[in-house]
Amino acid sequence: IERSLCHDDLLWITSRGPGINYYTFSDNKIHSLQHPMLRIINEIYEENDSVLWLASSIYGVVRLSMEKNGEQLSIKSCRNYVFKRGEYLCSEVYSFVPDGMGSLYVGCRGGLGVAKFDLKTSEYSFLLSDVSAMGDVICMLQLNDSVMFYGASSGMGRIKLNNLGSLITTYDHSKGMRNDMVHSMLAEEDGNVWLATNKGLTKFMVRTQEFHNFQNYNSEIVEFCDNASHRCIYTGRLLFGGINGVLWVDPNTSDAN
């Protein structure tokens, strides 16, 4: 569920589908947009009030063009994009990050890593030099205009953007992470990054490049869900979804419940 940034009275609701839904405050109703490619939607980005970009586990990145039909939205066109690297093909995307300059940084499953995708030309290029487990991207996080992180099945990557391109630094258990499988990520106000891994929570101190691992906290959450986290704008608490509940963390005290 995500509040629309382009429509004042609208909430986007995505799920396994088929279709995606939206709730409008004006009539207190849930409406539906139906198309065969709107299946298993994991992430959403509004380019403007008539174009949505969607991350799908089946169809890669989907561009949905809409138009107003009275007070409701209707589909004008729908097209998907998949990512090919040599003999490898990725149509499974869990997460992406817009850079605000006309590109999406797309996290590809299957070891292809992160692809920079031009929203206008549909051209793309891969940031990692080869196909590997470090490139099996599950979640992504934008820290600021020039830094983003991605979590993979074999560690975490830090992407630093500059005028010449991008610089990637990778981390895994050899650098201090308790577990390499990163399901979701959230940032504190001060910029430190929390990771939900297969063996509990890990806090990455951005300035010192150190990991603080947490395991013995008061929680019955036994496994975290992929790309299922949220930071509360009112309390600052970090919420991580699990297969049997939700864990929240107060980053000021590191208390978890």
PDB file of C-alpha atoms in Angstrom:
ATOM      1  CA  ILE A   1       0.000   0.000   0.000  1.00  0.00           C
ATOM      2  CA  GLU A   2       1.491   3.350  -1.018  1.00  0.00           C
ATOM      3  CA  ARG A   3       0.185   6.906  -0.964  1.00  0.00           C
ATOM      4  CA  SER A   4       0.114   8.438  -4.430  1.00  0.00           C
ATOM      5  CA  LEU A   5       2.468  11.349  -4.986  1.00  0.00           C
ATOM      6  CA  CYS A   6       0.602  12.551  -8.087  1.00  0.00           C
ATOM      7  CA  HIS A   7      -3.044  12.117  -7.031  1.00  0.00           C
ATOM      8  CA  ASP A   8      -4.113  13.838  -3.825  1.00  0.00           C
ATOM      9  CA  ASP A   9      -6.869  11.413  -2.837  1.00  0.00           C
ATOM     10  CA  LEU A  10      -5.446   8.068  -3.905  1.00  0.00           C
ATOM     11  CA  LEU A  11      -3.706   5.051  -2.353  1.00  0.00           C
ATOM     12  CA  TRP A  12      -2.089   2.422  -4.583  1.00  0.00           C
ATOM     13  CA  ILE A  13      -2.629  -1.208  -3.539  1.00  0.00           C
ATOM     14  CA  THR A  14      -0.510  -3.888  -5.212  1.00  0.00           C
ATOM     15  CA  SER A  15      -0.516  -7.644  -4.650  1.00  0.00           C
ATOM     16  CA  ARG A  16      -0.196 -10.935  -6.519  1.00  0.00           C
ATOM     17  CA  GLY A  17      -3.064  -9.817  -8.736  1.00  0.00           C
ATOM     18  CA  PRO A  18      -4.473 -10.180 -11.193  1.00  0.00           C
ATOM     19  CA  GLY A  19      -4.558  -6.423 -11.660  1.00  0.00           C
ATOM     20  CA  ILE A  20      -3.696  -3.608  -9.269  1.00  0.00           C
ATOM     21  CA  ASN A  21      -6.086  -1.653  -7.089  1.00  0.00           C
ATOM     22  CA  TYR A  22      -6.366   1.899  -5.848  1.00  0.00           C
ATOM     23  CA  TYR A  23      -8.390   3.444  -3.059  1.00  0.00           C
ATOM     24  CA  THR A  24      -9.904   6.923  -3.420  1.00  0.00           C
ATOM     25  CA  PHE A  25     -10.763   8.975  -0.349  1.00  0.00           C
ATOM     26  CA  SER A  26     -13.404  10.962  -2.203  1.00  0.00           C
ATOM     27  CA  ASP A  27     -15.791   8.007  -2.582  1.00  0.00           C
ATOM     28  CA  ASN A  28     -14.271   5.700   0.059  1.00  0.00           C
ATOM     29  CA  LYS A  29     -14.007   2.873  -2.490  1.00  0.00           C
ATOM     30  CA  ILE A  30     -11.418   0.504  -3.912  1.00  0.00           C
ATOM     31  CA  HIS A  31     -11.154   0.472  -7.712  1.00  0.00           C
ATOM     32  CA  SER A  32      -9.340  -1.966  -9.973  1.00  0.00           C
ATOM     33  CA  LEU A  33      -7.108  -1.777 -13.052  1.00  0.00           C
ATOM     34  CA  GLN A  34      -7.001  -5.098 -14.909  1.00  0.00           C
ATOM     35  CA  HIS A  35      -4.398  -6.374 -17.381  1.00  0.00           C
ATOM     36  CA  PRO A  36      -2.762  -9.820 -17.840  1.00  0.00           C
ATOM     37  CA  MET A  37       0.713  -8.430 -17.074  1.00  0.00           C
ATOM     38  CA  LEU A  38      -0.323  -6.907 -13.735  1.00  0.00           C
ATOM     39  CA  ARG A  39       0.697  -9.945 -11.700  1.00  0.00           C
ATOM     40  CA  ILE A  40       2.821 -10.263  -8.532  1.00  0.00           C
ATOM     41  CA  ILE A  41       3.694  -6.558  -8.278  1.00  0.00           C
ATOM     42  CA  ASN A  42       6.439  -5.830  -5.730  1.00  0.00           C
ATOM     43  CA  GLU A  43       7.264  -2.138  -6.220  1.00  0.00           C
ATOM     44  CA  ILE A  44       5.695   0.946  -7.745  1.00  0.00           C
ATOM     45  CA  TYR A  45       7.052   4.256  -9.083  1.00  0.00           C
ATOM     46  CA  GLU A  46       4.925   7.140 -10.375  1.00  0.00           C
ATOM     47  CA  GLU A  47       6.703   8.910 -13.191  1.00  0.00           C
ATOM     48  CA  ASN A  48       3.773  11.336 -13.423  1.00  0.00           C
ATOM     49  CA  ASP A  49      -0.003  11.318 -12.935  1.00  0.00           C
ATOM     50  CA  SER A  50      -0.558   9.090 -15.976  1.00  0.00           C
ATOM     51  CA  VAL A  51       2.431   6.690 -15.990  1.00  0.00           C
ATOM     52  CA  LEU A  52       3.267   3.984 -13.461  1.00  0.00           C
ATOM     53  CA  TRP A  53       6.358   1.773 -13.455  1.00  0.00           C
ATOM     54  CA  LEU A  54       5.890  -1.564 -11.702  1.00  0.00           C
ATOM     55  CA  ALA A  55       8.316  -4.277 -10.583  1.00  0.00           C
ATOM     56  CA  SER A  56       6.872  -7.715 -11.341  1.00  0.00           C
ATOM     57  CA  SER A  57       8.080 -11.187 -10.347  1.00  0.00           C
ATOM     58  CA  ILE A  58       6.884 -12.513 -13.723  1.00  0.00           C
ATOM     59  CA  TYR A  59       7.058  -9.726 -16.301  1.00  0.00           C
ATOM     60  CA  GLY A  60      10.128  -7.734 -15.224  1.00  0.00           C
ATOM     61  CA  VAL A  61       9.498  -3.981 -15.300  1.00  0.00           C
ATOM     62  CA  VAL A  62       6.028  -2.972 -16.475  1.00  0.00           C
ATOM     63  CA  ARG A  63       5.099   0.463 -17.831  1.00  0.00           C
ATOM     64  CA  LEU A  64       1.433   1.262 -17.254  1.00  0.00           C
ATOM     65  CA  SER A  65      -0.051   4.262 -19.056  1.00  0.00           C
ATOM     66  CA  MET A  66      -3.387   5.523 -17.717  1.00  0.00           C
ATOM     67  CA  GLU A  67      -6.012   8.130 -18.444  1.00  0.00           C
ATOM     68  CA  LYS A  68      -8.847   9.679 -16.475  1.00  0.00           C
ATOM     69  CA  ASN A  69     -12.267   8.300 -17.353  1.00  0.00           C
ATOM     70  CA  GLY A  70     -14.626  10.524 -15.399  1.00  0.00           C
ATOM     71  CA  GLU A  71     -13.538  10.261 -11.777  1.00  0.00           C
ATOM     72  CA  GLN A  72     -11.799   6.926 -12.294  1.00  0.00           C
ATOM     73  CA  LEU A  73      -8.615   5.764 -13.978  1.00  0.00           C
ATOM     74  CA  SER A  74      -8.479   3.411 -16.959  1.00  0.00           C
ATOM     75  CA  ILE A  75      -5.605   1.678 -18.733  1.00  0.00           C
ATOM     76  CA  LYS A  76      -4.380   3.290 -21.938  1.00  0.00           C
ATOM     77  CA  SER A  77      -1.479   0.914 -22.618  1.00  0.00           C
ATOM     78  CA  CYS A  78       0.677  -1.652 -20.834  1.00  0.00           C
ATOM     79  CA  ARG A  79       4.126  -2.895 -21.814  1.00  0.00           C
ATOM     80  CA  ASN A  80       6.806  -4.908 -20.075  1.00  0.00           C
ATOM     81  CA  TYR A  81      10.608  -4.966 -20.263  1.00  0.00           C
ATOM     82  CA  VAL A  82      12.919  -7.869 -19.391  1.00  0.00           C
ATOM     83  CA  PHE A  83      16.691  -7.806 -19.005  1.00  0.00           C
ATOM     84  CA  LYS A  84      19.101  -9.974 -20.961  1.00  0.00           C
ATOM     85  CA  ARG A  85      22.783 -10.515 -20.334  1.00  0.00           C
ATOM     86  CA  GLY A  86      24.426 -13.010 -22.651  1.00  0.00           C
ATOM     87  CA  GLU A  87      22.558 -16.286 -22.245  1.00  0.00           C
ATOM     88  CA  TYR A  88      20.848 -15.060 -19.054  1.00  0.00           C
ATOM     89  CA  LEU A  89      17.383 -13.506 -19.036  1.00  0.00           C
ATOM     90  CA  CYS A  90      15.704 -11.801 -16.081  1.00  0.00           C
ATOM     91  CA  SER A  91      11.948 -11.289 -15.908  1.00  0.00           C
ATOM     92  CA  GLU A  92      11.851 -11.408 -12.094  1.00  0.00           C
ATOM     93  CA  VAL A  93      12.183  -8.005 -10.404  1.00  0.00           C
ATOM     94  CA  TYR A  94      11.523  -7.388  -6.714  1.00  0.00           C
ATOM     95  CA  SER A  95      12.713  -3.813  -6.363  1.00  0.00           C
ATOM     96  CA  PHE A  96      13.954  -0.708  -8.161  1.00  0.00           C
ATOM     97  CA  VAL A  97      15.044   2.837  -7.319  1.00  0.00           C
ATOM     98  CA  PRO A  98      14.441   5.965  -9.476  1.00  0.00           C
ATOM     99  CA  ASP A  99      17.389   8.346  -9.654  1.00  0.00           C
ATOM    100  CA  GLY A 100      15.267  11.441 -10.346  1.00  0.00           C
ATOM    101  CA  MET A 101      17.086  12.031 -13.642  1.00  0.00           C
ATOM    102  CA  GLY A 102      15.129   9.776 -15.959  1.00  0.00           C
ATOM    103  CA  SER A 103      16.476   6.349 -15.000  1.00  0.00           C
ATOM    104  CA  LEU A 104      15.485   3.408 -12.861  1.00  0.00           C
ATOM    105  CA  TYR A 105      18.089   1.305 -11.078  1.00  0.00           C
ATOM    106  CA  VAL A 106      16.524  -2.142 -11.366  1.00  0.00           C
ATOM    107  CA  GLY A 107      17.401  -5.022  -9.051  1.00  0.00           C
ATOM    108  CA  CYS A 108      17.402  -8.222 -11.113  1.00  0.00           C
ATOM    109  CA  ARG A 109      17.037 -11.706  -9.687  1.00  0.00           C
ATOM    110  CA  GLY A 110      19.082 -14.605 -11.001  1.00  0.00           C
ATOM    111  CA  GLY A 111      22.508 -13.038 -10.538  1.00  0.00           C
ATOM    112  CA  LEU A 112      22.325 -10.280 -13.139  1.00  0.00           C
ATOM    113  CA  GLY A 113      22.707  -7.546 -10.524  1.00  0.00           C
ATOM    114  CA  VAL A 114      21.530  -3.960 -10.909  1.00  0.00           C
ATOM    115  CA  ALA A 115      20.620  -2.532 -14.318  1.00  0.00           C
ATOM    116  CA  LYS A 116      20.404   1.171 -15.109  1.00  0.00           C
ATOM    117  CA  PHE A 117      17.258   1.519 -17.224  1.00  0.00           C
ATOM    118  CA  ASP A 118      16.526   4.669 -19.229  1.00  0.00           C
ATOM    119  CA  LEU A 119      12.809   5.501 -18.935  1.00  0.00           C
ATOM    120  CA  LYS A 120      12.727   7.342 -22.271  1.00  0.00           C
ATOM    121  CA  THR A 121      14.772   5.092 -24.546  1.00  0.00           C
ATOM    122  CA  SER A 122      14.295   1.752 -22.716  1.00  0.00           C
ATOM    123  CA  GLU A 123      18.034   1.129 -23.054  1.00  0.00           C
ATOM    124  CA  TYR A 124      19.834  -0.441 -20.111  1.00  0.00           C
ATOM    125  CA  SER A 125      23.289  -1.385 -18.893  1.00  0.00           C
ATOM    126  CA  PHE A 126      24.442  -3.578 -16.002  1.00  0.00           C
ATOM    127  CA  LEU A 127      26.512  -2.226 -13.136  1.00  0.00           C
ATOM    128  CA  LEU A 128      28.143  -5.484 -12.004  1.00  0.00           C
ATOM    129  CA  SER A 129      30.914  -6.963 -14.123  1.00  0.00           C
ATOM    130  CA  ASP A 130      29.614 -10.554 -14.088  1.00  0.00           C
ATOM    131  CA  VAL A 131      26.721 -12.831 -13.094  1.00  0.00           C
ATOM    132  CA  SER A 132      26.966 -13.995  -9.469  1.00  0.00           C
ATOM    133  CA  ALA A 133      25.039 -14.637  -6.252  1.00  0.00           C
ATOM    134  CA  MET A 134      25.959 -11.110  -5.151  1.00  0.00           C
ATOM    135  CA  GLY A 135      23.888  -9.994  -8.127  1.00  0.00           C
ATOM    136  CA  ASP A 136      20.761 -11.903  -7.094  1.00  0.00           C
ATOM    137  CA  VAL A 137      19.021  -8.714  -5.931  1.00  0.00           C
ATOM    138  CA  ILE A 138      16.103  -8.971  -3.504  1.00  0.00           C
ATOM    139  CA  CYS A 139      15.684  -5.383  -2.257  1.00  0.00           C
ATOM    140  CA  MET A 140      16.975  -1.865  -2.870  1.00  0.00           C
ATOM    141  CA  LEU A 141      17.211   1.318  -0.803  1.00  0.00           C
ATOM    142  CA  GLN A 142      17.966   4.903  -1.818  1.00  0.00           C
ATOM    143  CA  LEU A 143      19.909   6.653   0.937  1.00  0.00           C
ATOM    144  CA  ASN A 144      20.299  10.048  -0.796  1.00  0.00           C
ATOM    145  CA  ASP A 145      20.785  11.518  -4.280  1.00  0.00           C
ATOM    146  CA  SER A 146      24.155   9.846  -4.779  1.00  0.00           C
ATOM    147  CA  VAL A 147      24.079   6.665  -2.660  1.00  0.00           C
ATOM    148  CA  MET A 148      21.884   3.583  -2.825  1.00  0.00           C
ATOM    149  CA  PHE A 149      22.121   0.072  -1.414  1.00  0.00           C
ATOM    150  CA  TYR A 150      20.937  -3.290  -2.614  1.00  0.00           C
ATOM    151  CA  GLY A 151      20.413  -6.515  -0.674  1.00  0.00           C
ATOM    152  CA  ALA A 152      21.095  -9.842  -2.352  1.00  0.00           C
ATOM    153  CA  SER A 153      21.044 -13.548  -1.573  1.00  0.00           C
ATOM    154  CA  SER A 154      24.783 -13.388  -0.918  1.00  0.00           C
ATOM    155  CA  GLY A 155      25.394 -10.012   0.713  1.00  0.00           C
ATOM    156  CA  MET A 156      24.862  -6.273   0.301  1.00  0.00           C
ATOM    157  CA  GLY A 157      26.073  -3.724  -2.237  1.00  0.00           C
ATOM    158  CA  ARG A 158      26.637   0.025  -1.899  1.00  0.00           C
ATOM    159  CA  ILE A 159      26.296   2.055  -5.114  1.00  0.00           C
ATOM    160  CA  LYS A 160      27.935   5.488  -5.195  1.00  0.00           C
ATOM    161  CA  LEU A 161      26.860   7.607  -8.152  1.00  0.00           C
ATOM    162  CA  ASN A 162      29.057  10.335  -9.627  1.00  0.00           C
ATOM    163  CA  ASN A 163      29.571  12.211 -12.887  1.00  0.00           C
ATOM    164  CA  LEU A 164      31.681   9.370 -14.280  1.00  0.00           C
ATOM    165  CA  GLY A 165      29.203   6.604 -13.524  1.00  0.00           C
ATOM    166  CA  SER A 166      28.933   4.406 -10.439  1.00  0.00           C
ATOM    167  CA  LEU A 167      31.228   2.785  -7.889  1.00  0.00           C
ATOM    168  CA  ILE A 168      30.041  -0.430  -6.204  1.00  0.00           C
ATOM    169  CA  THR A 169      31.325  -1.754  -2.873  1.00  0.00           C
ATOM    170  CA  THR A 170      30.126  -5.198  -1.769  1.00  0.00           C
ATOM    171  CA  TYR A 171      29.801  -6.643   1.736  1.00  0.00           C
ATOM    172  CA  ASP A 172      29.198 -10.151   3.091  1.00  0.00           C
ATOM    173  CA  HIS A 173      29.870 -12.231   6.209  1.00  0.00           C
ATOM    174  CA  SER A 174      33.623 -11.760   5.748  1.00  0.00           C
ATOM    175  CA  LYS A 175      33.076  -8.016   6.357  1.00  0.00           C
ATOM    176  CA  GLY A 176      31.060  -8.589   9.561  1.00  0.00           C
ATOM    177  CA  MET A 177      27.519  -9.414   8.427  1.00  0.00           C
ATOM    178  CA  ARG A 178      26.030 -12.236  10.496  1.00  0.00           C
ATOM    179  CA  ASN A 179      24.216 -13.632   7.462  1.00  0.00           C
ATOM    180  CA  ASP A 180      24.486 -12.903   3.741  1.00  0.00           C
ATOM    181  CA  MET A 181      20.802 -13.333   2.811  1.00  0.00           C
ATOM    182  CA  VAL A 182      19.290  -9.816   2.893  1.00  0.00           C
ATOM    183  CA  HIS A 183      15.477  -9.732   2.646  1.00  0.00           C
ATOM    184  CA  SER A 184      14.798  -6.003   3.195  1.00  0.00           C
ATOM    185  CA  MET A 185      16.503  -2.740   4.202  1.00  0.00           C
ATOM    186  CA  LEU A 186      15.575   0.519   5.914  1.00  0.00           C
ATOM    187  CA  ALA A 187      17.525   3.674   6.771  1.00  0.00           C
ATOM    188  CA  GLU A 188      17.469   5.670   9.999  1.00  0.00           C
ATOM    189  CA  GLU A 189      17.290   9.441   9.973  1.00  0.00           C
ATOM    190  CA  ASP A 190      21.062   9.605  10.509  1.00  0.00           C
ATOM    191  CA  GLY A 191      21.685   7.415   7.467  1.00  0.00           C
ATOM    192  CA  ASN A 192      22.613   4.115   9.084  1.00  0.00           C
ATOM    193  CA  VAL A 193      21.032   1.111   7.375  1.00  0.00           C
ATOM    194  CA  TRP A 194      19.169  -1.794   8.994  1.00  0.00           C
ATOM    195  CA  LEU A 195      19.108  -5.161   7.229  1.00  0.00           C
ATOM    196  CA  ALA A 196      16.624  -7.995   7.788  1.00  0.00           C
ATOM    197  CA  THR A 197      18.627 -11.182   7.162  1.00  0.00           C
ATOM    198  CA  ASN A 198      18.100 -14.920   7.512  1.00  0.00           C
ATOM    199  CA  LYS A 199      19.619 -14.788  10.997  1.00  0.00           C
ATOM    200  CA  GLY A 200      18.102 -11.640  12.473  1.00  0.00           C
ATOM    201  CA  LEU A 201      18.680  -7.911  12.148  1.00  0.00           C
ATOM    202  CA  THR A 202      21.957  -6.246  11.254  1.00  0.00           C
ATOM    203  CA  LYS A 203      22.752  -2.538  11.499  1.00  0.00           C
ATOM    204  CA  PHE A 204      25.284  -1.098   9.064  1.00  0.00           C
ATOM    205  CA  MET A 205      27.099   1.998  10.322  1.00  0.00           C
ATOM    206  CA  VAL A 206      27.626   3.977   7.124  1.00  0.00           C
ATOM    207  CA  ARG A 207      30.362   6.282   8.433  1.00  0.00           C
ATOM    208  CA  THR A 208      32.570   3.560   9.969  1.00  0.00           C
ATOM    209  CA  GLN A 209      31.570   0.764   7.534  1.00  0.00           C
ATOM    210  CA  GLU A 210      30.901  -1.564  10.502  1.00  0.00           C
ATOM    211  CA  PHE A 211      28.117  -4.068  11.140  1.00  0.00           C
ATOM    212  CA  HIS A 212      26.278  -4.501  14.448  1.00  0.00           C
ATOM    213  CA  ASN A 213      24.395  -7.805  14.555  1.00  0.00           C
ATOM    214  CA  PHE A 214      21.274  -8.341  16.662  1.00  0.00           C
ATOM    215  CA  GLN A 215      19.890 -11.784  17.417  1.00  0.00           C
ATOM    216  CA  ASN A 216      18.606 -12.001  20.993  1.00  0.00           C
ATOM    217  CA  TYR A 217      15.650  -9.627  20.924  1.00  0.00           C
ATOM    218  CA  ASN A 218      12.135 -10.170  22.226  1.00  0.00           C
ATOM    219  CA  SER A 219      10.499 -11.447  19.059  1.00  0.00           C
ATOM    220  CA  GLU A 220       8.927 -14.588  17.663  1.00  0.00           C
ATOM    221  CA  ILE A 221       9.645 -13.586  14.073  1.00  0.00           C
ATOM    222  CA  VAL A 222      11.547 -16.538  12.639  1.00  0.00           C
ATOM    223  CA  GLU A 223      11.857 -15.474   9.000  1.00  0.00           C
ATOM    224  CA  PHE A 224      11.585 -12.122   7.234  1.00  0.00           C
ATOM    225  CA  CYS A 225       9.696 -11.508   3.990  1.00  0.00           C
ATOM    226  CA  ASP A 226      11.368 -10.142   0.870  1.00  0.00           C
ATOM    227  CA  ASN A 227      11.229  -6.383   0.371  1.00  0.00           C
ATOM    228  CA  ALA A 228       8.649  -5.958   3.163  1.00  0.00           C
ATOM    229  CA  SER A 229       9.677  -3.033   5.361  1.00  0.00           C
ATOM    230  CA  HIS A 230       8.548   0.489   6.188  1.00  0.00           C
ATOM    231  CA  ARG A 231       9.718   3.459   8.234  1.00  0.00           C
ATOM    232  CA  CYS A 232       6.988   5.245  10.207  1.00  0.00           C
ATOM    233  CA  ILE A 233       7.213   8.984   9.494  1.00  0.00           C
ATOM    234  CA  TYR A 234       5.559   9.824  12.835  1.00  0.00           C
ATOM    235  CA  THR A 235       7.570   7.732  15.309  1.00  0.00           C
ATOM    236  CA  GLY A 236      10.718   6.915  13.335  1.00  0.00           C
ATOM    237  CA  ARG A 237      10.208   3.234  14.087  1.00  0.00           C
ATOM    238  CA  LEU A 238      11.380   0.716  11.517  1.00  0.00           C
ATOM    239  CA  LEU A 239       8.947  -2.087  10.688  1.00  0.00           C
ATOM    240  CA  PHE A 240       9.994  -5.390   9.113  1.00  0.00           C
ATOM    241  CA  GLY A 241       7.460  -7.919   7.865  1.00  0.00           C
ATOM    242  CA  GLY A 242       7.923 -11.605   8.624  1.00  0.00           C
ATOM    243  CA  ILE A 243       6.103 -14.789   7.684  1.00  0.00           C
ATOM    244  CA  ASN A 244       4.466 -14.879  11.128  1.00  0.00           C
ATOM    245  CA  GLY A 245       4.169 -11.229  12.117  1.00  0.00           C
ATOM    246  CA  VAL A 246       5.769  -7.785  12.085  1.00  0.00           C
ATOM    247  CA  LEU A 247       8.861  -6.689  13.991  1.00  0.00           C
ATOM    248  CA  TRP A 248       9.378  -3.027  14.819  1.00  0.00           C
ATOM    249  CA  VAL A 249      12.608  -1.392  15.943  1.00  0.00           C
ATOM    250  CA  ASP A 250      13.196   1.917  17.701  1.00  0.00           C
ATOM    251  CA  PRO A 251      16.504   3.020  16.140  1.00  0.00           C
ATOM    252  CA  ASN A 252      17.152   5.434  19.025  1.00  0.00           C
ATOM    253  CA  THR A 253      17.297   2.621  21.573  1.00  0.00           C
ATOM    254  CA  SER A 254      17.641  -0.494  19.356  1.00  0.00           C
ATOM    255  CA  ASP A 255      14.637  -1.940  21.216  1.00  0.00           C
ATOM    256  CA  ALA A 256      12.724  -4.484  19.126  1.00  0.00           C
ATOM    257  CA  ASN A 257       9.170  -5.803  19.473  1.00  0.00           C
TER     258      ASN A 257
END
